[in-house]
Each structure stands twice: as C-alpha cells, then as structure tokens.
Amino acid sequence: MERIERIHALHRILTAARYPVTVQRLQEDLECSRATVYRDLAYLRDYLMAPVVGNGEAGFRYDTSEGDRFELPGLWLSSEELHSLLAAQQLLMRSGGGVLSNALAPLQQRIEKLLDEHAGGRRLPVERVRVIPHRTRRLDETAFRTVATAVLDRKQLTFEYRARSTDERTRRSVSPQRLTHYRENWYLDAWDHERDALRSFSVDRISAAKVGEAAARDVADEELDRHLASSYGIFSGAPKGWATIVFSAKAARWVADEHWHSQQQGRFLPDGRYELKVPYSAGRELLMDVMHYGSDAEIVEPVVLREQAKSMLELALSNYER
C-alpha cells in the first residue's frame, strides 16, 4: 500500500473509531511496520493538521470535539492518477499549447507539488512516459470544432458526409447527441432527421459542417445506450445475436485479459484454449478484430458469421496466388 493510500485508510479508521485504535491494529490494517504507522500519524497530525490524539500505549483516535469537522485537504488521488494527470498535461503542452493547456497550467503546478510530497522530493522523469497513437485518422479540426459546438450547445447540425464503405457523398441534417472517442478516433452519435433514426458518423468523414439555429432533438440516454452501446463496437444497434470465438492456448493469454464488450462471457477450455462470447449487430468490426488473431482464432457460431470469415480469408489468400 502506497503512502497516499495509507493516509486515506488511516483517516477512515480514525474517523470511524469510537475508542483509541492500537498501533498493532493499525499495522495490520495498513499492512506496514510500526515505524511507518508512527510516521503516517505524525504526517496526518503535523502536516495535514488532523486532530490526532493519543499515545503508543493507549492507542490513537481523533479528538471528539474536532474529528467530525476534519476532512483531508487538497486533491487526494492515488499516485497512478497523479502521474496520469501530469502526463496528460505534458502531452497537452507538446501538442502546441492552446487555451486548454494554458487553463491547466495552475493544475499542473498543484499536481507537481503533490507528486513531490508523495515521491520524497525526487523529480519524476515525465519525458519517459510515452503515448504512441495507433491507426489514427486525419481530422479536419474546423469540422471537429463545429461538431463539438453543436453537441455542447444542443443545436441541429448540417454537413456533408462521405461514407467510407461506398464513397457516396450525402448531405445530412441531424440532431447531435454525443461525441464518442473510440479506438483513437472520433464519432458523432446523432438523430438523422431524413432517415428518422439514430446513426453514428465518423467525424473524419464530415465536411462543410454548419451549426443551425434550431434546437437539437434530445434522445433519452436509455435509448442511446440501447441502440448505440448495446452491441459490439461502434457499429452498434440492437444485437442480432451472440458470436462465439475460440482462441488458441497461446492467444488465450492475451484475450482472457482483454475487454471486448461489457456483456462478454469468457472461459478457459480444458485444453487451454479460450472461448469468448460477445453480442454483435453488424459483424464487420467483430470480423476485423477476430482476423487480427489469424490462425489463433476461430469463429464457431453463428454459422453466417463463420461463413463470412471464411470468405474473407479466401479472398485474402487469393491475393497471394498470382
């Protein structure tokens, strides 16, 4: 248990205690040495100004006249969360600054101070933390800002959309509902007025976007989740069924730790392979993920999805038979 976590736990113990808590019990609950208990008590009392009273023989507790009013000050996060915040700020600065980076500058100073306090004053080499984008798409920042404005201002939006699958251009009029960041790319969930239905649009395929004056039609969160989040991946909708995929024992070491869907079901088979079941609507994205594992994955059910996978593999193989 790290120090910040111990301080949290110590505070909870002393707040709930009706009688003095012995050092032995604190050692057991905090999973630390006797000396560490005394250091944490001193830190809580002298640095955080907590109303700690007592001694090593009788035990410790909060002063009954002040304990109910005392709260831990400041931004109390785990060390991992603090590191993540600092890394995020560094990434914002490296991306060229801007309004958001400047607004977060005071927060960065606070984060650095907290990190120093809980890292013993040593400098943390944030430059050694890397975030490598994977398969990101070129994004028109003007279009993105327009889409985001319509979402947040709750205004209707018109734009030209070039479908990736057919390359067809259409003019769309929508009530934007949500912006979704999925697999390094941005998508707009919206109510399409011409089609009278919910649709998801890749923001990188949007152009000539314009925010209208009319208020956007609001769709209940329950309906959005049911239509757009109930099935596998971003190409969602009402699930058509469940897919069963069996992975080799080698691939099982990765797949068993992966999150494919909130309702997924997985189990190890007696021979070491791993069986994964996920709900899906359109099979395109699911097939792409399964194909990623090559010969280490096999779609067992449903038959139609299995046949689609077989056709994709046969077409891929034909490219190498020339």
XYZ file of C-alpha atoms in Angstrom:
322
model
C 0.000 0.000 0.000
C 1.443 3.376 -1.035
C 1.637 6.277 1.371
C -1.265 8.285 -0.040
C -3.453 5.163 0.138
C -2.345 4.543 3.740
C -3.199 8.139 4.703
C -6.665 7.677 3.230
C -7.102 4.387 5.091
C -5.736 5.817 8.344
C -8.126 8.758 8.095
C -11.083 6.401 7.596
C -10.073 4.244 10.569
C -9.653 7.174 12.930
C -12.868 8.835 11.739
C -14.899 5.692 12.413
C -13.201 4.799 15.706
C -15.247 5.269 18.881
C -12.286 4.273 21.046
C -8.498 4.641 20.624
C -7.037 2.308 17.995
C -3.868 0.439 18.958
C -0.704 0.650 16.899
C -0.836 -3.124 16.442
C -4.236 -2.926 14.793
C -3.089 -0.037 12.595
C -0.112 -2.128 11.489
C -2.425 -4.953 10.488
C -4.992 -2.782 8.749
C -2.425 -0.673 6.897
C -0.096 -3.616 6.204
C 3.011 -1.718 7.281
C 5.618 -1.580 10.015
C 5.274 0.030 13.447
C 7.650 2.824 12.440
C 5.575 3.560 9.315
C 2.416 3.847 11.425
C 4.088 6.468 13.625
C 5.381 8.378 10.578
C 1.941 8.418 8.987
C 0.302 9.540 12.230
C 2.830 12.366 12.536
C 2.242 13.348 8.901
C -1.514 13.363 9.427
C -1.241 15.397 12.654
C 1.607 17.834 11.864
C 1.324 18.367 8.099
C -2.402 17.882 7.436
C -3.445 19.352 10.816
C -5.637 16.381 11.738
C -6.884 16.300 15.373
C -4.938 13.133 16.254
C -4.723 12.418 19.987
C -3.371 9.501 21.999
C -0.109 7.632 22.514
C 1.609 4.373 21.659
C 0.307 2.527 24.695
C -3.362 3.547 24.796
C -3.775 3.958 21.053
C -4.819 6.839 18.779
C -8.061 8.452 17.676
C -9.444 11.806 16.531
C -10.327 14.385 19.178
C -14.081 14.011 19.664
C -14.600 17.776 19.618
C -12.929 18.230 16.205
C -12.926 14.879 14.446
C -16.349 15.284 12.865
C -15.308 18.539 11.221
C -11.931 17.430 9.851
C -11.541 16.457 6.197
C -8.448 15.631 4.189
C -7.376 18.774 2.304
C -6.353 19.150 -1.297
C -6.652 16.951 -4.335
C -6.443 13.407 -2.989
C -5.784 10.907 -5.738
C -3.789 7.727 -5.995
C -0.216 8.067 -7.195
C -1.185 6.464 -10.509
C -3.902 9.082 -11.027
C -1.491 11.871 -10.195
C 1.046 10.525 -12.662
C -1.661 10.246 -15.310
C -2.748 13.848 -14.805
C 0.800 15.119 -15.079
C 1.436 13.019 -18.174
C -1.765 14.371 -19.747
C -0.661 17.942 -19.087
C 2.726 17.236 -20.640
C 1.033 15.828 -23.722
C -1.126 18.950 -23.999
C 1.964 21.146 -23.848
C 3.750 19.081 -26.507
C 0.734 19.317 -28.808
C 1.281 23.039 -29.283
C -0.324 24.659 -26.276
C -3.597 26.485 -26.728
C -6.427 27.548 -24.451
C -6.794 24.185 -22.714
C -3.084 23.847 -21.976
C -2.913 27.370 -20.513
C -6.015 26.775 -18.413
C -4.486 23.627 -16.955
C -1.161 25.299 -16.055
C -2.217 26.040 -12.425
C -3.410 22.468 -12.082
C -0.040 21.226 -13.301
C 1.707 23.195 -10.563
C -0.609 21.672 -7.962
C -0.033 18.202 -9.382
C 3.740 18.668 -9.334
C 3.599 19.805 -5.706
C 1.546 16.789 -4.686
C 3.843 14.459 -6.591
C 6.872 15.963 -4.856
C 5.225 15.489 -1.478
C 4.464 11.836 -2.107
C 7.630 10.997 -4.044
C 10.011 12.164 -1.343
C 11.001 15.299 -3.263
C 12.599 13.441 -6.157
C 11.981 14.632 -9.716
C 9.722 12.413 -11.782
C 11.007 11.942 -15.378
C 7.699 12.520 -17.165
C 9.510 12.581 -20.512
C 9.963 8.836 -20.098
C 6.202 8.306 -20.347
C 5.182 7.872 -23.999
C 1.782 7.682 -25.656
C 2.002 6.333 -29.199
C -1.070 6.895 -31.405
C -2.168 3.846 -33.369
C -4.081 3.999 -36.648
C -5.394 7.500 -36.046
C -7.108 9.242 -38.952
C -6.561 12.723 -40.319
C -9.114 15.040 -38.770
C -10.345 18.404 -40.019
C -10.052 20.481 -36.851
C -12.565 23.049 -38.132
C -15.159 20.339 -38.724
C -14.412 18.814 -35.318
C -14.884 22.134 -33.526
C -18.152 22.737 -35.354
C -19.451 19.275 -34.476
C -18.366 19.637 -30.844
C -20.038 23.065 -30.638
C -23.327 21.659 -31.921
C -23.165 18.783 -29.422
C -22.479 21.040 -26.446
C -24.788 23.914 -27.499
C -27.592 21.424 -28.290
C -28.167 22.813 -31.792
C -29.041 20.994 -35.014
C -26.181 20.371 -37.415
C -25.870 20.015 -41.186
C -22.867 18.585 -43.002
C -21.632 16.648 -45.999
C -20.795 13.042 -45.269
C -18.642 10.777 -47.382
C -19.336 7.168 -46.438
C -16.182 5.132 -46.098
C -17.755 1.898 -47.341
C -19.354 3.261 -50.544
C -17.560 6.621 -51.018
C -21.009 8.155 -51.528
C -21.476 11.823 -50.630
C -24.704 12.869 -48.933
C -25.957 15.989 -47.200
C -27.149 15.209 -43.678
C -29.268 17.135 -41.209
C -29.023 15.810 -37.671
C -29.642 16.471 -34.014
C -26.249 15.690 -32.418
C -26.401 13.603 -29.260
C -22.897 12.606 -28.206
C -19.263 12.685 -29.279
C -17.613 9.309 -28.829
C -13.863 8.659 -28.789
C -13.274 5.065 -29.817
C -10.038 3.391 -30.880
C -8.135 6.642 -31.316
C -10.859 8.215 -33.484
C -13.911 10.427 -33.016
C -17.520 9.568 -33.867
C -20.734 11.597 -33.749
C -23.864 9.880 -32.420
C -26.862 11.742 -33.814
C -30.527 11.589 -34.741
C -30.705 11.665 -38.554
C -33.813 13.667 -39.481
C -34.119 12.372 -43.064
C -33.817 8.728 -42.004
C -35.744 9.259 -38.771
C -33.266 7.096 -36.862
C -30.107 7.157 -34.766
C -26.842 6.994 -36.671
C -23.092 7.131 -35.926
C -20.809 9.188 -38.172
C -17.009 9.183 -38.377
C -16.026 12.806 -37.731
C -13.058 12.493 -40.107
C -15.599 11.907 -42.941
C -17.553 15.090 -42.137
C -17.047 18.306 -44.122
C -18.810 21.648 -44.633
C -20.358 21.363 -41.186
C -22.661 24.178 -40.055
C -24.436 24.726 -36.754
C -28.086 25.679 -37.193
C -30.388 27.869 -35.134
C -32.955 25.181 -34.314
C -32.613 23.306 -31.050
C -31.465 19.715 -31.319
C -33.899 16.935 -30.608
C -32.822 15.202 -27.407
C -32.882 11.416 -27.325
C -33.072 9.771 -23.913
C -29.826 8.265 -22.638
C -31.547 4.913 -22.263
C -32.442 4.854 -25.958
C -28.965 5.981 -26.987
C -27.386 3.243 -24.917
C -29.829 0.656 -26.151
C -29.235 1.494 -29.804
C -25.590 2.580 -29.848
C -23.922 0.844 -26.912
C -25.737 -2.454 -26.531
C -23.816 -4.293 -29.192
C -20.205 -4.868 -30.174
C -18.089 -1.886 -31.187
C -19.025 1.434 -32.724
C -21.153 -0.188 -35.462
C -23.861 -0.975 -32.993
C -27.608 -1.240 -32.807
C -29.945 -3.826 -31.403
C -27.877 -7.049 -31.108
C -28.705 -9.647 -33.746
C -27.184 -12.397 -31.720
C -24.104 -13.692 -29.964
C -20.833 -14.687 -31.551
C -18.714 -17.480 -30.109
C -14.988 -17.324 -30.836
C -12.425 -19.885 -29.693
C -8.786 -18.782 -29.346
C -5.711 -20.974 -29.228
C -3.954 -21.581 -25.922
C -1.235 -19.149 -26.994
C -3.672 -16.352 -27.844
C -5.708 -17.115 -24.702
C -3.014 -15.434 -22.594
C -3.923 -12.104 -24.239
C -7.630 -12.484 -24.950
C -8.527 -13.522 -21.400
C -7.339 -10.099 -20.188
C -8.988 -8.074 -22.965
C -12.252 -6.130 -22.759
C -14.295 -6.693 -25.914
C -17.771 -5.878 -24.638
C -19.479 -5.031 -21.348
C -21.594 -8.218 -21.569
C -18.883 -10.568 -22.821
C -18.638 -14.082 -21.446
C -15.352 -15.960 -21.391
C -13.991 -19.222 -20.090
C -10.900 -21.381 -20.428
C -11.481 -24.744 -22.077
C -9.914 -27.927 -20.658
C -7.203 -27.944 -23.378
C -6.066 -24.393 -22.554
C -7.957 -22.639 -25.326
C -10.239 -19.704 -24.521
C -13.877 -19.348 -25.524
C -15.251 -15.820 -25.839
C -18.886 -14.892 -26.418
C -19.933 -11.344 -27.393
C -23.184 -9.774 -28.633
C -22.969 -8.085 -32.029
C -25.113 -6.251 -34.553
C -23.078 -5.671 -37.716
C -20.315 -8.245 -37.941
C -17.826 -6.114 -39.870
C -15.853 -4.782 -36.908
C -16.031 -8.019 -34.987
C -14.636 -9.867 -38.006
C -11.759 -7.395 -38.257
C -10.841 -7.997 -34.629
C -11.044 -11.758 -34.987
C -8.951 -11.693 -38.184
C -6.295 -9.830 -36.211
C -5.539 -13.118 -34.438
C -5.158 -15.046 -37.694
C -4.899 -18.793 -37.231
C -5.162 -18.408 -33.434
C -8.892 -17.585 -33.651
C -11.901 -19.489 -34.947
C -15.493 -18.287 -35.131
C -17.685 -21.180 -34.007
C -21.116 -19.537 -34.045
C -23.228 -18.284 -35.694
C -22.780 -20.111 -38.998
C -23.410 -16.992 -41.078
C -20.600 -15.112 -39.326
C -18.331 -18.138 -39.652
C -19.010 -18.221 -43.411
C -18.279 -14.506 -43.710
C -14.938 -15.048 -42.001
C -14.191 -17.959 -44.317
C -14.960 -15.822 -47.394
C -12.714 -13.012 -46.135
C -9.832 -15.432 -45.594
C -10.313 -16.982 -49.027
C -10.286 -13.572 -50.683
C -7.138 -12.631 -48.742
C -5.476 -15.889 -49.785
C -6.325 -15.254 -53.451
C -4.093 -12.172 -53.373
C -1.097 -14.457 -52.891
C -1.944 -16.986 -55.584
C -0.963 -14.836 -58.537
